[in-house]
Amino acid sequence: MTSEIQRFEWKLFFDKLSRDATDWETSVQVINDRDGAQMMSEGLPFNGVTFDDKGVKAVIEVLIGSGTSNHQTHNISEPVRVAFESTGKGPSGTLDIEDASGTKTLVTLMRPMPVLAVYNSSEMVAFA
């Protein structure tokens, strides 16, 4: 079910989504009439989303990735519409952000990223 988020709720909604979906696997797609659908990233962890309307132009920032090698920030200037289609399973679903030009940014939250255990080869594990 898709729910449109009212502008006065954006900040609180993004704060909650950022808490609930941190480190979830994402895909980010940008769709517009000129370029069609463009995949911007896939398989990177979600770090959060912010809304700033205190400057000259309102901006939504979507933070994806981890570390310096694969970190991305997707800026949406002059956002006019925000909607979220939930799958009903935790925070998974698709965040749909539309800007004043009609460009849509779709951020799909798929599932928690798998936890990878790091160990040193000198560590020995014994099972009885």
C-alpha atoms as one frame of an Amber mdcrd trajectory, in Angstrom:
protein
   0.000   0.000   0.000   1.401   3.392  -1.017   1.065   6.277   1.407   1.757
   9.872   0.466   3.684  11.655   3.218   2.576  15.230   3.818   5.342  17.843
   3.661   4.969  18.813   7.344   5.661  15.115   8.202   8.754  14.650   6.014
  11.380  15.340   8.668   9.811  13.029  11.274   9.152  10.331   8.660  12.751
  10.466   7.380  14.148  10.394  10.934  12.141   7.254  11.742  12.981   5.563
   8.437  16.674   6.357   8.948  16.610   4.727  12.421  14.597   1.689  11.356
  16.321   0.891   8.037  19.980   1.667   8.747  22.185  -0.874   6.968  19.347
  -2.298   4.874  20.286  -3.304   1.332  19.052  -0.766  -1.228  18.659   0.048
  -4.861  18.385   3.643  -6.070  16.808   4.472  -9.414  16.220   7.896 -11.006
  13.459   8.274 -13.609  12.798  11.283 -15.842  11.401  12.009 -19.302  14.758
  13.008 -20.798  16.922  10.036 -19.699  14.348   7.370 -18.836  15.149   5.049
 -15.930  18.735   5.063 -14.632  20.011   2.683 -11.926  22.217   4.803  -9.634
  23.233   2.121  -7.133  22.344  -1.397  -6.157  23.203  -3.567  -3.164  24.644
  -0.810  -0.955  23.555  -0.260   2.664  21.127   2.526   3.564  22.595   5.177
   5.880  19.671   7.558   6.112  17.675  10.338   4.521  17.431  13.994   5.566
  15.248  16.964   4.664  16.528  20.548   4.792  14.198  23.413   3.914  16.073
  26.209   5.672  18.151  27.327   2.655  17.163  28.982  -0.601  15.928  25.650
  -2.005  14.616  22.642  -0.105  16.787  19.514  -0.440  16.335  15.862   0.446
  19.588  13.906   0.803  19.665  10.117   0.549  22.841   8.579   2.023  23.870
   5.171   0.689  26.959   2.982   1.085  29.675   2.601   3.665  33.223   3.781
   3.989  34.939   6.107   1.556  35.122   3.672  -1.354  31.412   3.184  -1.997
  29.586   6.042  -0.256  26.984   7.965  -2.293  24.780  10.948  -1.556  21.761
  11.488  -3.777  20.473  15.077  -3.565  16.905  15.872  -4.618  16.462  19.643
  -4.985  13.046  21.242  -4.735  11.126  18.101  -3.706   7.371  18.353  -4.169
   6.097  14.872  -3.323   7.137  11.999  -1.048   5.406   8.631  -0.916   6.283
   5.256   0.605   5.059   1.870  -0.570   5.528  -0.576   2.282   5.841  -4.325
   1.804   4.459  -4.802   5.314   7.691  -6.442   6.503   9.561  -4.041   8.781
  10.869  -0.927   7.013  11.127  -2.672   3.623   9.475  -0.925   0.707  10.046
   1.837  -1.834  10.546   5.506  -1.056   9.339   7.634  -3.995  10.586  11.247
  -4.084   9.527  13.589  -6.879  11.117  16.967  -7.560   9.690  20.114  -9.194
  10.878  19.010 -12.660   8.988  15.700 -12.425  12.113  13.578 -11.853  11.485
  10.655  -9.505  14.040   9.047  -7.230  13.061   5.557  -6.070  14.909   4.129
  -3.073  14.019   0.488  -2.485  14.811  -0.947   0.945  15.061  -4.696   0.361
  16.378  -6.472   3.459  18.933  -6.137   6.242  22.489  -6.430   4.948  24.119
  -9.739   5.881  26.564  -9.516   8.752  30.023 -10.650   7.754  32.274 -11.922
  10.505  35.906 -10.890  10.231  38.469 -13.134  11.808  42.220 -13.577  11.797
  43.643 -16.848  10.514  45.545 -17.178  13.809  42.271 -17.503  15.705  41.381
 -21.102  16.371  37.875 -22.261  17.047  37.313 -25.661  18.604  34.040 -27.510
  18.805  33.502 -30.391  21.194
